[in-house]
């Protein structure tokens, strides 16, 4: 899932990419989806990559959280994927975040 923005302040061509995965769990007898990774792209180049933690739900439902963020004060569900990339230069926070998968 990609969100493309035209002009956002000084950022022209900003794209926020959500990489979702699905898995079947026999115990619950249903598919679940999870937000696996979040990427920030600028000028067609990946600027930051965050691994997502604890963001999952049954595929027939949505996931909702007051804050999904890379900041510790919001319990940091988005963790920089590497100490060597530019992720540490970015702070990402979504307020009233909701996502749902589809087939």
mmCIF file of N, CA and C in Angstrom:
data_model
loop_
_atom_site.group_PDB
_atom_site.id
_atom_site.type_symbol
_atom_site.label_atom_id
_atom_site.label_comp_id
_atom_site.label_asym_id
_atom_site.label_seq_id
_atom_site.Cartn_x
_atom_site.Cartn_y
_atom_site.Cartn_z
ATOM 1 N N UNK A 1 0.858 -1.160 0.000
ATOM 2 C CA UNK A 1 0.000 0.000 0.000
ATOM 3 C C UNK A 1 0.901 1.219 0.000
ATOM 4 N N UNK A 2 0.718 2.130 -0.965
ATOM 5 C CA UNK A 2 1.550 3.324 -1.058
ATOM 6 C C UNK A 2 0.684 4.571 -1.006
ATOM 7 N N UNK A 3 1.109 5.532 -0.209
ATOM 8 C CA UNK A 3 0.477 6.846 -0.171
ATOM 9 C C UNK A 3 1.432 7.810 -0.845
ATOM 10 N N UNK A 4 0.966 8.445 -1.927
ATOM 11 C CA UNK A 4 1.813 9.371 -2.674
ATOM 12 C C UNK A 4 1.327 10.795 -2.440
ATOM 13 N N UNK A 5 2.268 11.672 -2.116
ATOM 14 C CA UNK A 5 1.957 13.065 -1.851
ATOM 15 C C UNK A 5 2.619 13.921 -2.925
ATOM 16 N N UNK A 6 1.907 14.953 -3.380
ATOM 17 C CA UNK A 6 2.478 15.874 -4.351
ATOM 18 C C UNK A 6 3.477 16.788 -3.678
ATOM 19 N N UNK A 7 3.016 17.861 -3.114
ATOM 20 C CA UNK A 7 3.876 18.820 -2.423
ATOM 21 C C UNK A 7 3.501 18.866 -0.951
ATOM 22 N N UNK A 8 4.405 18.417 -0.089
ATOM 23 C CA UNK A 8 4.200 18.461 1.350
ATOM 24 C C UNK A 8 5.331 19.300 1.915
ATOM 25 N N UNK A 9 5.059 20.563 2.174
ATOM 26 C CA UNK A 9 6.114 21.450 2.656
ATOM 27 C C UNK A 9 7.255 21.486 1.661
ATOM 28 N N UNK A 10 8.447 21.164 2.124
ATOM 29 C CA UNK A 10 9.618 21.119 1.255
ATOM 30 C C UNK A 10 9.824 19.758 0.609
ATOM 31 N N UNK A 11 8.971 18.797 0.955
ATOM 32 C CA UNK A 11 9.115 17.450 0.402
ATOM 33 C C UNK A 11 8.201 17.277 -0.804
ATOM 34 N N UNK A 12 8.746 17.282 -1.973
ATOM 35 C CA UNK A 12 7.961 17.053 -3.184
ATOM 36 C C UNK A 12 8.149 15.603 -3.602
ATOM 37 N N UNK A 13 7.054 14.928 -3.867
ATOM 38 C CA UNK A 13 7.148 13.541 -4.289
ATOM 39 C C UNK A 13 7.391 12.569 -3.148
ATOM 40 N N UNK A 14 6.889 12.867 -1.967
ATOM 41 C CA UNK A 14 7.025 11.961 -0.820
ATOM 42 C C UNK A 14 6.071 10.781 -0.987
ATOM 43 N N UNK A 15 6.572 9.574 -0.738
ATOM 44 C CA UNK A 15 5.758 8.354 -0.780
ATOM 45 C C UNK A 15 5.971 7.606 0.531
ATOM 46 N N UNK A 16 4.868 7.213 1.161
ATOM 47 C CA UNK A 16 4.925 6.359 2.343
ATOM 48 C C UNK A 16 4.410 4.995 1.908
ATOM 49 N N UNK A 17 5.262 3.988 2.026
ATOM 50 C CA UNK A 17 4.935 2.638 1.560
ATOM 51 C C UNK A 17 4.773 1.712 2.761
ATOM 52 N N UNK A 18 3.599 1.062 2.832
ATOM 53 C CA UNK A 18 3.300 0.091 3.884
ATOM 54 C C UNK A 18 3.402 -1.304 3.274
ATOM 55 N N UNK A 19 4.286 -2.144 3.779
ATOM 56 C CA UNK A 19 4.434 -3.503 3.284
ATOM 57 C C UNK A 19 3.696 -4.439 4.227
ATOM 58 N N UNK A 20 2.601 -5.016 3.741
ATOM 59 C CA UNK A 20 1.747 -5.905 4.530
ATOM 60 C C UNK A 20 2.018 -7.351 4.152
ATOM 61 N N UNK A 21 1.917 -8.236 5.119
ATOM 62 C CA UNK A 21 2.035 -9.668 4.866
ATOM 63 C C UNK A 21 0.808 -10.366 5.439
ATOM 64 N N UNK A 22 0.510 -11.537 4.906
ATOM 65 C CA UNK A 22 -0.595 -12.341 5.436
ATOM 66 C C UNK A 22 -0.074 -13.729 5.784
ATOM 67 N N UNK A 23 -0.693 -14.323 6.802
ATOM 68 C CA UNK A 23 -0.339 -15.672 7.247
ATOM 69 C C UNK A 23 -1.605 -16.373 7.703
ATOM 70 N N UNK A 24 -1.618 -17.667 7.510
ATOM 71 C CA UNK A 24 -2.731 -18.478 7.990
ATOM 72 C C UNK A 24 -2.312 -19.137 9.296
ATOM 73 N N UNK A 25 -3.161 -19.004 10.326
ATOM 74 C CA UNK A 25 -2.893 -19.613 11.627
ATOM 75 C C UNK A 25 -3.959 -20.662 11.911
ATOM 76 N N UNK A 26 -3.527 -21.917 12.019
ATOM 77 C CA UNK A 26 -4.472 -23.014 12.229
ATOM 78 C C UNK A 26 -5.216 -22.883 13.552
ATOM 79 N N UNK A 27 -4.558 -22.370 14.569
ATOM 80 C CA UNK A 27 -5.198 -22.259 15.875
ATOM 81 C C UNK A 27 -6.436 -21.362 15.814
ATOM 82 N N UNK A 28 -6.358 -20.279 15.070
ATOM 83 C CA UNK A 28 -7.513 -19.386 14.948
ATOM 84 C C UNK A 28 -8.357 -19.707 13.716
ATOM 85 N N UNK A 29 -7.883 -20.604 12.868
ATOM 86 C CA UNK A 29 -8.560 -21.052 11.644
ATOM 87 C C UNK A 29 -8.902 -19.854 10.740
ATOM 88 N N UNK A 30 -7.955 -18.936 10.592
ATOM 89 C CA UNK A 30 -8.166 -17.804 9.701
ATOM 90 C C UNK A 30 -6.848 -17.136 9.322
ATOM 91 N N UNK A 31 -6.921 -16.326 8.286
ATOM 92 C CA UNK A 31 -5.772 -15.542 7.858
ATOM 93 C C UNK A 31 -5.646 -14.292 8.726
ATOM 94 N N UNK A 32 -4.408 -13.911 8.980
ATOM 95 C CA UNK A 32 -4.096 -12.687 9.699
ATOM 96 C C UNK A 32 -3.185 -11.849 8.812
ATOM 97 N N UNK A 33 -3.280 -10.540 8.946
ATOM 98 C CA UNK A 33 -2.348 -9.673 8.235
ATOM 99 C C UNK A 33 -1.504 -8.930 9.258
ATOM 100 N N UNK A 34 -0.347 -8.504 8.832
ATOM 101 C CA UNK A 34 0.500 -7.686 9.695
ATOM 102 C C UNK A 34 1.206 -6.641 8.847
ATOM 103 N N UNK A 35 1.438 -5.499 9.459
ATOM 104 C CA UNK A 35 2.273 -4.495 8.837
ATOM 105 C C UNK A 35 3.701 -4.915 9.137
ATOM 106 N N UNK A 36 4.411 -5.275 8.092
ATOM 107 C CA UNK A 36 5.757 -5.826 8.238
ATOM 108 C C UNK A 36 6.813 -4.715 8.253
ATOM 109 N N UNK A 37 6.638 -3.737 7.356
ATOM 110 C CA UNK A 37 7.657 -2.704 7.203
ATOM 111 C C UNK A 37 7.028 -1.431 6.668
ATOM 112 N N UNK A 38 7.607 -0.303 7.024
ATOM 113 C CA UNK A 38 7.195 0.988 6.513
ATOM 114 C C UNK A 38 8.416 1.640 5.872
ATOM 115 N N UNK A 39 8.241 2.160 4.653
ATOM 116 C CA UNK A 39 9.341 2.823 3.961
ATOM 117 C C UNK A 39 8.938 4.242 3.595
ATOM 118 N N UNK A 40 9.873 5.161 3.719
ATOM 119 C CA UNK A 40 9.691 6.531 3.272
ATOM 120 C C UNK A 40 10.561 6.729 2.037
ATOM 121 N N UNK A 41 9.930 7.121 0.940
ATOM 122 C CA UNK A 41 10.646 7.358 -0.303
ATOM 123 C C UNK A 41 10.543 8.833 -0.668
ATOM 124 N N UNK A 42 11.624 9.358 -1.193
ATOM 125 C CA UNK A 42 11.659 10.745 -1.643
ATOM 126 C C UNK A 42 12.466 10.781 -2.925
ATOM 127 N N UNK A 43 11.888 11.363 -3.972
ATOM 128 C CA UNK A 43 12.529 11.389 -5.291
ATOM 129 C C UNK A 43 12.882 9.979 -5.765
ATOM 130 N N UNK A 44 11.973 9.036 -5.561
ATOM 131 C CA UNK A 44 12.102 7.638 -6.004
ATOM 132 C C UNK A 44 13.239 6.886 -5.310
ATOM 133 N N UNK A 45 13.718 7.389 -4.187
ATOM 134 C CA UNK A 45 14.796 6.754 -3.456
ATOM 135 C C UNK A 45 14.335 6.483 -2.025
ATOM 136 N N UNK A 46 14.618 5.283 -1.515
ATOM 137 C CA UNK A 46 14.237 4.944 -0.142
ATOM 138 C C UNK A 46 15.115 5.738 0.815
ATOM 139 N N UNK A 47 14.469 6.546 1.638
ATOM 140 C CA UNK A 47 15.173 7.379 2.609
ATOM 141 C C UNK A 47 15.235 6.730 3.986
ATOM 142 N N UNK A 48 14.194 5.986 4.334
ATOM 143 C CA UNK A 48 14.140 5.377 5.663
ATOM 144 C C UNK A 48 13.272 4.125 5.600
ATOM 145 N N UNK A 49 13.662 3.128 6.374
ATOM 146 C CA UNK A 49 12.903 1.883 6.484
ATOM 147 C C UNK A 49 12.742 1.552 7.954
ATOM 148 N N UNK A 50 11.502 1.290 8.342
ATOM 149 C CA UNK A 50 11.187 0.925 9.721
ATOM 150 C C UNK A 50 10.543 -0.449 9.741
ATOM 151 N N UNK A 51 10.982 -1.299 10.644
ATOM 152 C CA UNK A 51 10.305 -2.569 10.888
ATOM 153 C C UNK A 51 9.148 -2.290 11.835
ATOM 154 N N UNK A 52 7.998 -2.867 11.538
ATOM 155 C CA UNK A 52 6.811 -2.664 12.369
ATOM 156 C C UNK A 52 6.676 -3.835 13.343
ATOM 157 N N UNK A 53 6.270 -3.521 14.558
ATOM 158 C CA UNK A 53 6.072 -4.562 15.572
ATOM 159 C C UNK A 53 4.664 -4.450 16.136
ATOM 160 N N UNK A 54 4.059 -5.588 16.424
ATOM 161 C CA UNK A 54 2.746 -5.677 17.082
ATOM 162 C C UNK A 54 1.622 -4.976 16.320
ATOM 163 N N UNK A 55 1.714 -4.900 15.008
ATOM 164 C CA UNK A 55 0.649 -4.299 14.212
ATOM 165 C C UNK A 55 0.076 -5.417 13.347
ATOM 166 N N UNK A 56 -0.965 -6.074 13.841
ATOM 167 C CA UNK A 56 -1.561 -7.211 13.144
ATOM 168 C C UNK A 56 -3.001 -7.382 13.583
ATOM 169 N N UNK A 57 -3.763 -8.085 12.742
ATOM 170 C CA UNK A 57 -5.179 -8.356 13.036
ATOM 171 C C UNK A 57 -5.659 -9.471 12.110
ATOM 172 N N UNK A 58 -6.776 -10.111 12.453
ATOM 173 C CA UNK A 58 -7.373 -11.064 11.526
ATOM 174 C C UNK A 58 -7.681 -10.354 10.198
ATOM 175 N N UNK A 59 -7.526 -11.063 9.101
ATOM 176 C CA UNK A 59 -7.678 -10.456 7.772
ATOM 177 C C UNK A 59 -9.073 -9.894 7.529
ATOM 178 N N UNK A 60 -10.063 -10.367 8.245
ATOM 179 C CA UNK A 60 -11.423 -9.857 8.051
ATOM 180 C C UNK A 60 -11.726 -8.643 8.935
ATOM 181 N N UNK A 61 -10.732 -8.170 9.675
ATOM 182 C CA UNK A 61 -10.885 -7.018 10.557
ATOM 183 C C UNK A 61 -9.836 -5.960 10.219
ATOM 184 N N UNK A 62 -9.932 -4.830 10.880
ATOM 185 C CA UNK A 62 -8.913 -3.800 10.714
ATOM 186 C C UNK A 62 -8.105 -3.670 12.002
ATOM 187 N N UNK A 63 -6.950 -3.078 11.857
ATOM 188 C CA UNK A 63 -6.110 -2.761 13.016
ATOM 189 C C UNK A 63 -6.247 -1.271 13.267
ATOM 190 N N UNK A 64 -6.447 -0.889 14.524
ATOM 191 C CA UNK A 64 -6.572 0.521 14.882
ATOM 192 C C UNK A 64 -5.735 0.796 16.124
ATOM 193 N N UNK A 65 -5.041 1.947 16.128
ATOM 194 C CA UNK A 65 -4.245 2.346 17.275
ATOM 195 C C UNK A 65 -4.200 3.869 17.325
ATOM 196 N N UNK A 66 -4.220 4.413 18.535
ATOM 197 C CA UNK A 66 -4.191 5.865 18.695
ATOM 198 C C UNK A 66 -2.904 6.469 18.131
ATOM 199 N N UNK A 67 -1.765 5.793 18.357
ATOM 200 C CA UNK A 67 -0.484 6.261 17.826
ATOM 201 C C UNK A 67 0.326 5.082 17.307
ATOM 202 N N UNK A 68 0.742 5.157 16.065
ATOM 203 C CA UNK A 68 1.753 4.256 15.523
ATOM 204 C C UNK A 68 2.928 5.168 15.205
ATOM 205 N N UNK A 69 4.056 4.916 15.870
ATOM 206 C CA UNK A 69 5.132 5.902 15.852
ATOM 207 C C UNK A 69 6.502 5.248 15.971
ATOM 208 N N UNK A 70 7.511 6.022 15.594
ATOM 209 C CA UNK A 70 8.898 5.625 15.833
ATOM 210 C C UNK A 70 9.423 6.223 17.129
ATOM 211 N N UNK A 71 8.599 6.997 17.828
ATOM 212 C CA UNK A 71 9.012 7.682 19.046
ATOM 213 C C UNK A 71 8.719 6.847 20.299
ATOM 214 N N UNK A 72 9.655 6.832 21.228
ATOM 215 C CA UNK A 72 9.500 6.051 22.452
ATOM 216 C C UNK A 72 8.320 6.521 23.297
ATOM 217 N N UNK A 73 8.005 7.806 23.266
ATOM 218 C CA UNK A 73 6.896 8.291 24.099
ATOM 219 C C UNK A 73 5.559 7.705 23.654
ATOM 220 N N UNK A 74 5.512 7.168 22.420
ATOM 221 C CA UNK A 74 4.305 6.497 21.927
ATOM 222 C C UNK A 74 4.514 4.982 21.833
ATOM 223 N N UNK A 75 5.479 4.456 22.559
ATOM 224 C CA UNK A 75 5.741 3.021 22.636
ATOM 225 C C UNK A 75 6.368 2.455 21.366
ATOM 226 N N UNK A 76 6.889 3.283 20.501
ATOM 227 C CA UNK A 76 7.698 2.922 19.323
ATOM 228 C C UNK A 76 7.347 1.580 18.676
ATOM 229 N N UNK A 77 6.280 1.563 17.919
ATOM 230 C CA UNK A 77 5.915 0.373 17.143
ATOM 231 C C UNK A 77 6.680 0.307 15.820
ATOM 232 N N UNK A 78 7.335 1.392 15.437
ATOM 233 C CA UNK A 78 8.153 1.451 14.228
ATOM 234 C C UNK A 78 9.618 1.586 14.645
ATOM 235 N N UNK A 79 10.419 0.579 14.303
ATOM 236 C CA UNK A 79 11.817 0.511 14.726
ATOM 237 C C UNK A 79 12.712 0.651 13.495
ATOM 238 N N UNK A 80 13.711 1.556 13.518
ATOM 239 C CA UNK A 80 14.617 1.652 12.365
ATOM 240 C C UNK A 80 15.172 0.280 12.006
ATOM 241 N N UNK A 81 15.176 -0.031 10.717
ATOM 242 C CA UNK A 81 15.577 -1.374 10.289
ATOM 243 C C UNK A 81 17.080 -1.597 10.386
ATOM 244 N N UNK A 82 17.841 -0.519 10.383
ATOM 245 C CA UNK A 82 19.288 -0.649 10.439
ATOM 246 C C UNK A 82 19.886 0.614 11.046
ATOM 247 N N UNK A 83 20.962 0.449 11.752
ATOM 248 C CA UNK A 83 21.654 1.618 12.310
ATOM 249 C C UNK A 83 22.421 2.360 11.219
ATOM 250 N N UNK A 84 22.570 1.723 10.045
ATOM 251 C CA UNK A 84 23.378 2.307 8.981
ATOM 252 C C UNK A 84 22.585 3.123 7.972
ATOM 253 N N UNK A 85 21.240 3.090 8.017
ATOM 254 C CA UNK A 85 20.481 3.864 7.033
ATOM 255 C C UNK A 85 20.045 5.197 7.641
ATOM 256 N N UNK A 86 19.252 5.936 6.908
ATOM 257 C CA UNK A 86 18.844 7.272 7.325
ATOM 258 C C UNK A 86 17.624 7.291 8.243
ATOM 259 N N UNK A 87 17.148 6.136 8.658
ATOM 260 C CA UNK A 87 15.930 6.058 9.469
ATOM 261 C C UNK A 87 16.031 6.856 10.764
ATOM 262 N N UNK A 88 17.203 6.904 11.352
ATOM 263 C CA UNK A 88 17.363 7.634 12.612
ATOM 264 C C UNK A 88 17.178 9.138 12.436
ATOM 265 N N UNK A 89 17.233 9.637 11.202
ATOM 266 C CA UNK A 89 17.031 11.061 10.933
ATOM 267 C C UNK A 89 15.553 11.421 10.824
ATOM 268 N N UNK A 90 14.687 10.407 10.784
ATOM 269 C CA UNK A 90 13.250 10.617 10.607
ATOM 270 C C UNK A 90 12.506 10.284 11.886
ATOM 271 N N UNK A 91 11.475 11.059 12.171
ATOM 272 C CA UNK A 91 10.517 10.739 13.221
ATOM 273 C C UNK A 91 9.162 10.576 12.546
ATOM 274 N N UNK A 92 8.537 9.435 12.744
ATOM 275 C CA UNK A 92 7.270 9.133 12.087
ATOM 276 C C UNK A 92 6.219 8.868 13.149
ATOM 277 N N UNK A 93 5.076 9.553 13.044
ATOM 278 C CA UNK A 93 3.960 9.301 13.947
ATOM 279 C C UNK A 93 2.655 9.423 13.170
ATOM 280 N N UNK A 94 1.837 8.393 13.243
ATOM 281 C CA UNK A 94 0.490 8.416 12.697
ATOM 282 C C UNK A 94 -0.469 8.481 13.880
ATOM 283 N N UNK A 95 -1.383 9.421 13.855
ATOM 284 C CA UNK A 95 -2.381 9.569 14.901
ATOM 285 C C UNK A 95 -3.696 8.978 14.411
ATOM 286 N N UNK A 96 -4.368 8.220 15.274
ATOM 287 C CA UNK A 96 -5.625 7.559 14.920
ATOM 288 C C UNK A 96 -5.426 6.680 13.679
ATOM 289 N N UNK A 97 -4.417 5.829 13.735
ATOM 290 C CA UNK A 97 -4.007 4.969 12.624
ATOM 291 C C UNK A 97 -4.965 3.787 12.491
ATOM 292 N N UNK A 98 -5.396 3.514 11.266
ATOM 293 C CA UNK A 98 -6.235 2.338 11.010
ATOM 294 C C UNK A 98 -5.878 1.786 9.636
ATOM 295 N N UNK A 99 -5.715 0.471 9.576
ATOM 296 C CA UNK A 99 -5.402 -0.201 8.319
ATOM 297 C C UNK A 99 -6.151 -1.527 8.279
ATOM 298 N N UNK A 100 -6.545 -1.919 7.071
ATOM 299 C CA UNK A 100 -7.240 -3.192 6.883
ATOM 300 C C UNK A 100 -6.692 -3.837 5.619
ATOM 301 N N UNK A 101 -6.498 -5.130 5.663
ATOM 302 C CA UNK A 101 -5.999 -5.829 4.485
ATOM 303 C C UNK A 101 -7.143 -6.204 3.564
ATOM 304 N N UNK A 102 -6.814 -6.679 2.407
ATOM 305 C CA UNK A 102 -7.819 -7.145 1.455
ATOM 306 C C UNK A 102 -7.188 -8.290 0.673
ATOM 307 N N UNK A 103 -8.025 -9.088 0.050
ATOM 308 C CA UNK A 103 -7.524 -10.232 -0.721
ATOM 309 C C UNK A 103 -7.007 -9.779 -2.067
#
